mmCIF file of C-alpha atoms and ligand atoms in Angstrom:
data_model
loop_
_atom_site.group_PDB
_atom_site.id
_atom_site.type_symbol
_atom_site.label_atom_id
_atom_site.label_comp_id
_atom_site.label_asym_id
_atom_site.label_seq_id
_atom_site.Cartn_x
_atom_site.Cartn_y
_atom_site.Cartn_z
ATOM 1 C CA UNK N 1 -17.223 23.952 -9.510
ATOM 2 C CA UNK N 2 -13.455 23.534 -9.688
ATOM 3 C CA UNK N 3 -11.673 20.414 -8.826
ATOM 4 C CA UNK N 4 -9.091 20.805 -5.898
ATOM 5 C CA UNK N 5 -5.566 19.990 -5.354
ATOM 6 C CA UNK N 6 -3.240 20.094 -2.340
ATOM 7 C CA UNK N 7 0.119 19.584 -1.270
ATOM 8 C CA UNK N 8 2.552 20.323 1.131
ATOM 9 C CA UNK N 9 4.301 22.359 -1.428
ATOM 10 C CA UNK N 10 5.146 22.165 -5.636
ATOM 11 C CA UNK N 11 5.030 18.183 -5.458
ATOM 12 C CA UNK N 12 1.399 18.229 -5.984
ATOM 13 C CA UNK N 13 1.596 20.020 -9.151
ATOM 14 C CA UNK N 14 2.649 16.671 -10.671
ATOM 15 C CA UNK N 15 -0.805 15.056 -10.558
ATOM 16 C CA UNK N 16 -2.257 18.282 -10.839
ATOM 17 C CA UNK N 17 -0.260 18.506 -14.418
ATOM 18 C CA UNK N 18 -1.742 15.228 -15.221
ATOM 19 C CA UNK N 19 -5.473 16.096 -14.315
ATOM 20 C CA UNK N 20 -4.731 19.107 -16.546
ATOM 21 C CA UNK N 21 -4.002 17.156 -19.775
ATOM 22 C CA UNK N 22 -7.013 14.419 -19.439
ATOM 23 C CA UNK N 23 -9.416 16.738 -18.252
ATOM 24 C CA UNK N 24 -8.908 20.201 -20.131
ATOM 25 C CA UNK N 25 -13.034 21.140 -19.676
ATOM 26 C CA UNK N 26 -11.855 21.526 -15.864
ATOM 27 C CA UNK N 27 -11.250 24.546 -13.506
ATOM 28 C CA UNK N 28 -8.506 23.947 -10.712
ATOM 29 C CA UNK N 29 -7.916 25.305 -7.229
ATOM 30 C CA UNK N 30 -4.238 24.449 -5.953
ATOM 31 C CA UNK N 31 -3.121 25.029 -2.441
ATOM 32 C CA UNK N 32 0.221 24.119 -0.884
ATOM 33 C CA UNK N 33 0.486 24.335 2.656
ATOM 34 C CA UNK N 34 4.089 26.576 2.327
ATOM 35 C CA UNK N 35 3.682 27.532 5.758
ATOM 36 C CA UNK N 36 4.781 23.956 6.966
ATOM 37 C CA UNK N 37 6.461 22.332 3.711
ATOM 38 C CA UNK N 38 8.261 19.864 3.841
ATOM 39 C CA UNK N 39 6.301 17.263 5.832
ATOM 40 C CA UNK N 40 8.314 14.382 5.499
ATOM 41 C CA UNK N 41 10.139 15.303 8.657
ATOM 42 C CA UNK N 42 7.545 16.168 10.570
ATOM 43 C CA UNK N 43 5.616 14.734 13.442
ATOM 44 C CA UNK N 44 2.497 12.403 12.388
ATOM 45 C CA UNK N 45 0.576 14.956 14.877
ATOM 46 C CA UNK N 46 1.551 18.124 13.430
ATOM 47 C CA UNK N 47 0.849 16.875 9.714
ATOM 48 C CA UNK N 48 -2.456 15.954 10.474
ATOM 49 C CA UNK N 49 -3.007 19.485 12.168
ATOM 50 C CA UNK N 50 -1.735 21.451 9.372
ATOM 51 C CA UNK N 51 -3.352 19.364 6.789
ATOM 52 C CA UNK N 52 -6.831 19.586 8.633
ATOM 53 C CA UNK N 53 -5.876 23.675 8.815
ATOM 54 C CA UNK N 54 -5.404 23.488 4.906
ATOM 55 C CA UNK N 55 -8.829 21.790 3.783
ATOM 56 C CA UNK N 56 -10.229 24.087 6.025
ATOM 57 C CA UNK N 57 -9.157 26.702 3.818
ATOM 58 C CA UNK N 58 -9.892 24.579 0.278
ATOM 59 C CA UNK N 59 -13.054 23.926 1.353
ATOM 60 C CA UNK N 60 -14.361 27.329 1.079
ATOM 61 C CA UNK N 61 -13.828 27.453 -2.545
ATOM 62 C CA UNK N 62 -16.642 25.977 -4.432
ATOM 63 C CA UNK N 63 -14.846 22.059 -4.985
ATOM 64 C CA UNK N 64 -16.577 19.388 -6.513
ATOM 65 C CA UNK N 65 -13.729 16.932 -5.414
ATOM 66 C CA UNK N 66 -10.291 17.331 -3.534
ATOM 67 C CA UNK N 67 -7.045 15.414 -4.608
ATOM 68 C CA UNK N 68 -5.031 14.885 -1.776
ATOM 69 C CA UNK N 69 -1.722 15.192 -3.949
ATOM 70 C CA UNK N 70 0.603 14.078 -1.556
ATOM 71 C CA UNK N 71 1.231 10.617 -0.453
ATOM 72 C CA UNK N 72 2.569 11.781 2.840
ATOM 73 C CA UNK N 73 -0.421 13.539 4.111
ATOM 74 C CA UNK N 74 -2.745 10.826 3.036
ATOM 75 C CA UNK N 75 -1.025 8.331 4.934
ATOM 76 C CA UNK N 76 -1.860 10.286 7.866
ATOM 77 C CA UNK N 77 -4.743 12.267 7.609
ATOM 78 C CA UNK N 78 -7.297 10.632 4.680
ATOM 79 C CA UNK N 79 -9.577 8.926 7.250
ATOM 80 C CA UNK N 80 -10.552 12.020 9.504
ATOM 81 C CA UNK N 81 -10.388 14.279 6.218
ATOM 82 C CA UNK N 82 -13.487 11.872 4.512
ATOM 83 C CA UNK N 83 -14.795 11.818 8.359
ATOM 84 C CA UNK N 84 -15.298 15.513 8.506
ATOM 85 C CA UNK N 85 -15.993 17.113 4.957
ATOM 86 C CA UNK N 86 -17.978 15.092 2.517
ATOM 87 C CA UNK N 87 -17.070 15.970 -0.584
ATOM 88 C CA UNK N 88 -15.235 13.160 -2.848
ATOM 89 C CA UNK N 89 -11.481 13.011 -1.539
ATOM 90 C CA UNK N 90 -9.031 11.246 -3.417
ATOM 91 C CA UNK N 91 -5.766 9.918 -1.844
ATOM 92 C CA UNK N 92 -2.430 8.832 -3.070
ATOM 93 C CA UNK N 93 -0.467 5.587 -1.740
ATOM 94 C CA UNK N 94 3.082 4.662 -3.335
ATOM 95 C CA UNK N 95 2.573 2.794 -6.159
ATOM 96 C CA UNK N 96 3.979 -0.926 -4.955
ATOM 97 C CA UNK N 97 1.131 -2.973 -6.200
ATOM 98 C CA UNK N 98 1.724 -2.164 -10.005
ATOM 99 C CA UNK N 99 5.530 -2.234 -9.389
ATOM 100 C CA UNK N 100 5.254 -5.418 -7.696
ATOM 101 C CA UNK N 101 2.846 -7.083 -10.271
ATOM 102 C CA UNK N 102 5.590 -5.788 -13.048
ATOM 103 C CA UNK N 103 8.179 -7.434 -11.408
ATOM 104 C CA UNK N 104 6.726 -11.108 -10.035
ATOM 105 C CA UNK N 105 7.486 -12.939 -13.096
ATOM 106 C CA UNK N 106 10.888 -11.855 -13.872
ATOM 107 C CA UNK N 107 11.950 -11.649 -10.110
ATOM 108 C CA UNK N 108 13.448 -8.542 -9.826
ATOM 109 C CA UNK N 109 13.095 -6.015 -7.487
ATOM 110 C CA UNK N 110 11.432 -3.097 -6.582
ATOM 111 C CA UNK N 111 12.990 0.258 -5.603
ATOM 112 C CA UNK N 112 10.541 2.432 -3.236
ATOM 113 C CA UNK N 113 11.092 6.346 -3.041
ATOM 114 C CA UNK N 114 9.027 8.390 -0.356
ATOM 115 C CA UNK N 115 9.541 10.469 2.383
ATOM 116 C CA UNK N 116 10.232 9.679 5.842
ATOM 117 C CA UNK N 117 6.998 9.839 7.459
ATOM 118 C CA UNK N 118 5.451 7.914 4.671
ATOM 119 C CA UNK N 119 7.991 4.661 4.916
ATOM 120 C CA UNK N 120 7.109 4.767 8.825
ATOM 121 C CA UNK N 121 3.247 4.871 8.383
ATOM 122 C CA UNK N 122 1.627 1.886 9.476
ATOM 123 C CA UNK N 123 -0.602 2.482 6.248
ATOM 124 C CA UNK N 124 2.837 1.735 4.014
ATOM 125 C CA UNK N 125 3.868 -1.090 6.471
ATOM 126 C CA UNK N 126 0.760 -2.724 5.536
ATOM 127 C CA UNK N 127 0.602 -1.768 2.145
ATOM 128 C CA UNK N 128 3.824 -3.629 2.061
ATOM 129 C CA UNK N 129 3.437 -6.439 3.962
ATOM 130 C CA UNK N 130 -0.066 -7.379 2.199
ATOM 131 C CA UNK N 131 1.712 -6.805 -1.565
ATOM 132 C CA UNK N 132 5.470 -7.827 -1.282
ATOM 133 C CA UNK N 133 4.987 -11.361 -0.467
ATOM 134 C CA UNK N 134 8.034 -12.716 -1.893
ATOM 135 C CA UNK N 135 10.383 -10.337 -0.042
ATOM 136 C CA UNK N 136 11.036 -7.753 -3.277
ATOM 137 C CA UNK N 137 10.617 -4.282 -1.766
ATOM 138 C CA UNK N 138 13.562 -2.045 -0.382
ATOM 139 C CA UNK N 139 12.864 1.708 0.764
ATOM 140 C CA UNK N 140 14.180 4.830 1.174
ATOM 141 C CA UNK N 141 13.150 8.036 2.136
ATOM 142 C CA UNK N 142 15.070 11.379 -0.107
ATOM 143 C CA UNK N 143 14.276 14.336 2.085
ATOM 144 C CA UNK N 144 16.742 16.708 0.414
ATOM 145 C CA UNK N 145 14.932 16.369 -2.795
ATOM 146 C CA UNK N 146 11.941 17.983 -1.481
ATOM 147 C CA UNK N 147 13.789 21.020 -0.560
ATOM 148 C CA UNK N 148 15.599 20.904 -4.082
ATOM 149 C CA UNK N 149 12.138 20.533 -5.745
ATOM 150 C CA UNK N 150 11.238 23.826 -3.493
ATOM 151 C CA UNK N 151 14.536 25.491 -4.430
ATOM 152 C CA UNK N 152 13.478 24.763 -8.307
ATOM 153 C CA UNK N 153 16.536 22.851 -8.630
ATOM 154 C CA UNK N 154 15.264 20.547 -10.995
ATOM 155 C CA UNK N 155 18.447 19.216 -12.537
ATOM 156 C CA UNK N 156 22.079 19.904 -12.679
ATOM 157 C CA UNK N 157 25.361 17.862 -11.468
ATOM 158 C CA UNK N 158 24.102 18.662 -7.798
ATOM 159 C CA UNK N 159 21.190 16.185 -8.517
ATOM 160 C CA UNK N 160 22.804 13.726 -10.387
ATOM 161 C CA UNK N 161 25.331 13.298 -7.681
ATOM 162 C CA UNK N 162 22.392 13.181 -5.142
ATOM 163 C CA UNK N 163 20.834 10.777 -6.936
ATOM 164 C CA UNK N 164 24.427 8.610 -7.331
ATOM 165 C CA UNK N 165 25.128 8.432 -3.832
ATOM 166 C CA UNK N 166 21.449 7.502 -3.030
ATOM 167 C CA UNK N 167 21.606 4.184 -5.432
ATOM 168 C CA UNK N 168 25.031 3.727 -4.612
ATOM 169 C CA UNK N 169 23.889 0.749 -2.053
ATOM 170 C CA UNK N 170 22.473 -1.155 -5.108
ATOM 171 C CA UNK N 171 22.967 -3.572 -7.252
ATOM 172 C CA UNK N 172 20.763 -1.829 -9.890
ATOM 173 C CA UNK N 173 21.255 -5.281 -12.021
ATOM 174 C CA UNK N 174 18.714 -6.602 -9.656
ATOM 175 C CA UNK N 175 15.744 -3.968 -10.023
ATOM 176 C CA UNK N 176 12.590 -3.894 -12.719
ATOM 177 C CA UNK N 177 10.956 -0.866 -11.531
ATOM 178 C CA UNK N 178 11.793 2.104 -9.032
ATOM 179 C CA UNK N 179 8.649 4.295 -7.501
ATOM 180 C CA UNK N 180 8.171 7.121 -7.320
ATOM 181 C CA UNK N 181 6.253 7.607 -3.748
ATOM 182 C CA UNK N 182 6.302 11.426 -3.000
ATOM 183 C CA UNK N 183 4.806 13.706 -5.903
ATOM 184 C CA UNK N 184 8.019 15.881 -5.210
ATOM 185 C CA UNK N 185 9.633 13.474 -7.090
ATOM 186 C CA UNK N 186 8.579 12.757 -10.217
ATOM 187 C CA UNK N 187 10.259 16.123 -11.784
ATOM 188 C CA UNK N 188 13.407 14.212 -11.295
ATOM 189 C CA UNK N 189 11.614 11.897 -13.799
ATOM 190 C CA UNK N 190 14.060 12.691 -16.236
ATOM 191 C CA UNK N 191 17.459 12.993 -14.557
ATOM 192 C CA UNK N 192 16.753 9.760 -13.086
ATOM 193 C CA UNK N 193 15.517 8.200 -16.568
ATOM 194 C CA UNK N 194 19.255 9.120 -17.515
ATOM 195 C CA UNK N 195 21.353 7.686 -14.527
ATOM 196 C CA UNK N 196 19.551 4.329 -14.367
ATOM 197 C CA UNK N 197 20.177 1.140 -16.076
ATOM 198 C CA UNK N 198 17.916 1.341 -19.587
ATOM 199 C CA UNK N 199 15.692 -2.043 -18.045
ATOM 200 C CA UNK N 200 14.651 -0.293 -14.815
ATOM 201 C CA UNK N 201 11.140 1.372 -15.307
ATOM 202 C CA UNK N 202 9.870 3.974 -13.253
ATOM 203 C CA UNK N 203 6.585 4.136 -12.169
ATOM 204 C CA UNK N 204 4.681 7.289 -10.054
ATOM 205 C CA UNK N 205 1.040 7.460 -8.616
ATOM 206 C CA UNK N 206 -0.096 10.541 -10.834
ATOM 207 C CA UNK N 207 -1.593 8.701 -13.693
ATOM 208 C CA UNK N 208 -3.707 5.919 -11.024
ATOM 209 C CA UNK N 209 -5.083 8.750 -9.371
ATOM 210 C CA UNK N 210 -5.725 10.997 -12.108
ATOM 211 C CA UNK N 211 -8.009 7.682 -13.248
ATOM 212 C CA UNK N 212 -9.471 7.465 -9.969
ATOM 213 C CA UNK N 213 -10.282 10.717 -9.960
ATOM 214 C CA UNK N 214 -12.325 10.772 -12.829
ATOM 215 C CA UNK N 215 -13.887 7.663 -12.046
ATOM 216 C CA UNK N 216 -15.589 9.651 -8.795
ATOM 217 C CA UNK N 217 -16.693 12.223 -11.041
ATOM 218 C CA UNK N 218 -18.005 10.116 -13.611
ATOM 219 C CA UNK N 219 -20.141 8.271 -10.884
ATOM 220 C CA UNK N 220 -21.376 11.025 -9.778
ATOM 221 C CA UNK N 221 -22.563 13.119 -13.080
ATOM 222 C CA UNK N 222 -20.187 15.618 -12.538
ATOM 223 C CA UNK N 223 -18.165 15.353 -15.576
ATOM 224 C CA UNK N 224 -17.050 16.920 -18.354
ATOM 225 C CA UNK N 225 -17.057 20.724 -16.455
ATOM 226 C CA UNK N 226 -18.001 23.723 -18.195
ATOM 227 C CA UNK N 227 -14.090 25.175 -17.576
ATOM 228 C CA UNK N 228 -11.046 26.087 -19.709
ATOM 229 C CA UNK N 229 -8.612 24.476 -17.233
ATOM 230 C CA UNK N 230 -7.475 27.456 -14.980
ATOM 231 C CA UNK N 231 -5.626 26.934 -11.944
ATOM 232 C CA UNK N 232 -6.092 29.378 -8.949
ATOM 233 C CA UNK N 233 -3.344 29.118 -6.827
ATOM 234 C CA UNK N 234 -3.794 29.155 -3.518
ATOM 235 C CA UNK N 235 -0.798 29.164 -0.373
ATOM 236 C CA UNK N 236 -1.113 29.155 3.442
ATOM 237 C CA UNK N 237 2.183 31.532 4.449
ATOM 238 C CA UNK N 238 0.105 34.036 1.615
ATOM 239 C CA UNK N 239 3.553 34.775 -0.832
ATOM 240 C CA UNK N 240 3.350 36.187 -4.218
ATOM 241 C CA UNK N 241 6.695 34.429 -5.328
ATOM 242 C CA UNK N 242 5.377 31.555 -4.218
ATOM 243 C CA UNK N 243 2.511 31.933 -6.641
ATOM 244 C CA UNK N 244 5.353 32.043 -9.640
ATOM 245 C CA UNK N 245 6.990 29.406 -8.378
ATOM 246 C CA UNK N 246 4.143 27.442 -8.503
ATOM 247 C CA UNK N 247 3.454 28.592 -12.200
ATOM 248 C CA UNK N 248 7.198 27.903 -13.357
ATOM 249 C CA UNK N 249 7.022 24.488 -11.821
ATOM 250 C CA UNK N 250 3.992 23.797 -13.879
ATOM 251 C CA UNK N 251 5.560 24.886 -17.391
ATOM 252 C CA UNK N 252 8.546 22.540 -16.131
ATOM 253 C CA UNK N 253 6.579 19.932 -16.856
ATOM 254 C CA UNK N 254 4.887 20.955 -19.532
ATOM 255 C CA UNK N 255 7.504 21.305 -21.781
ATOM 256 C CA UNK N 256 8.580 17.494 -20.861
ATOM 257 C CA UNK N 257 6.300 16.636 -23.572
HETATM 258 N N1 DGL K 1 4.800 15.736 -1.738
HETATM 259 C C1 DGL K 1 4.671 15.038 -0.520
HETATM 260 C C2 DGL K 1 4.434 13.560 -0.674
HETATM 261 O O1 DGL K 1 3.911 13.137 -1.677
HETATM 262 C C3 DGL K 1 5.385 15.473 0.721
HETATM 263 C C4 DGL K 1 6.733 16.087 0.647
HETATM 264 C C5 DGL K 1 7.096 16.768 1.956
HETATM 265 O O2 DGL K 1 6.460 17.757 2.303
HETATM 266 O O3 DGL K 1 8.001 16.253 2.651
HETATM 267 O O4 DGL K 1 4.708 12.784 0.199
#
């Protein structure tokens, strides 16, 4: 049984990356939903339709758990998903309570990236307003770097400057940690690493999950597998390059480290 991923598009891959290097007696099934990426721009309706439309399609492969990689389509679809299949589904919030926690003593504050629909969510609003109690949270949504990410434009003076006018509102003096709240984002790990201040930590949900994740299969005897961690990759608009692009964005990150 092979443990499934899904995302809108590539962002995905970053937990999916992660799962790889704890769990390397695993098999993997990855789909992105290409026909309808990006989804931070969408309607809350037609996420949840084409997210329903996906698992659909996930589910027939044998899964022993599903990793919804994508903070956006948990925030609107992770109830009815757990109402209708019932396998173990995993979610992904932004990760404001550890960046929060970091940040109480020193006072600082807290820098949240996601995408639109995610920052709108009542599920984030709440999040927020049950964490941030002293006030310490600013967001904002990056749209274009999903469709960079999707380009494969992983770095380059296009990004930086992206990245330059997006903080320019800041006083970067006054942040601890910036999150990383859409798994598009953490390629940018490493551009980013080099444009803010040296104190500023970054923090993403891939690592949380990943623990989660294992934690489910744990509980339920289902761990280690019998694989040699092989990913079958899986797309909704059915595209070949898409495939590659899916396998280039995975060596991306594995030659980080
Ligand atoms: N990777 C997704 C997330 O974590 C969504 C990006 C998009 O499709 O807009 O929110």
């Amino acid at each position: 049984m092979k443990i499934a991923f899904f995302d809108s598009g590539l962002g995905g891959i970053t937990v999916l990356n992660e799962a790889m290097k704890r769990m390397p007696q695993e098999d993997f099934v990855y789909f992105a939903d290409t026909a309808h990426v990006p989804y931070g721009m969408k309607s809350k309706d037609e996420v949840l339709t084409f997210v329903k439309q996906s698992v659909d399609t996930i589910i027939q492969e044998e899964v022993k758990a599903l990793v919804i990689a994508c903070n956006t389509a948990t925030s609107i679809a992770i109830s009815e998903l757990r109402r209708i299949h019932h396998i173990p589904i995993i979610g992904m919030e932004p990760a404001v309570k550890p960046a929060v926690e970091m940040n109480r003593s020193s006072g600082k504050r807290v820098l949240v990236f996601a995408t639109k629909l995610t920052l709108q969510e009542a599920k984030y609003r709440e999040l927020v307003s049950r964490i941030d109690d002293m006030g310490m949270v600013d967001s904002v949504p990056l749209p274009e770097l999903v469709q960079f990410c999707e380009n494969l434009m992983m770095d380059g003076p296009q990004i930086v400057d992206y990245f330059k006018t997006k903080l320019a509102p800041f006083d970067l003096s006054n942040f601890g940690t910036v999150v990383l709240g859409c798994t598009h984002y953490p390629f940018y790990r490493g551009v980013l690493s080099q444009i803010l201040p040296n104190h500023i930590q970054i923090v993403d949900g891939s690592i949380g999950t990943v623990n989660h994740l294992m934690q489910v299969l744990q509980d339920s005897n289902q761990l280690p597998g019998t694989g040699n961690g092989h990913v079958k990759w899986m797309c909704s608009s059915l595209d070949d390059a898409y495939i590659k692009k899916m396998e280039k964005a995975l060596a991306f990150l594995q030659a980080v480290k």
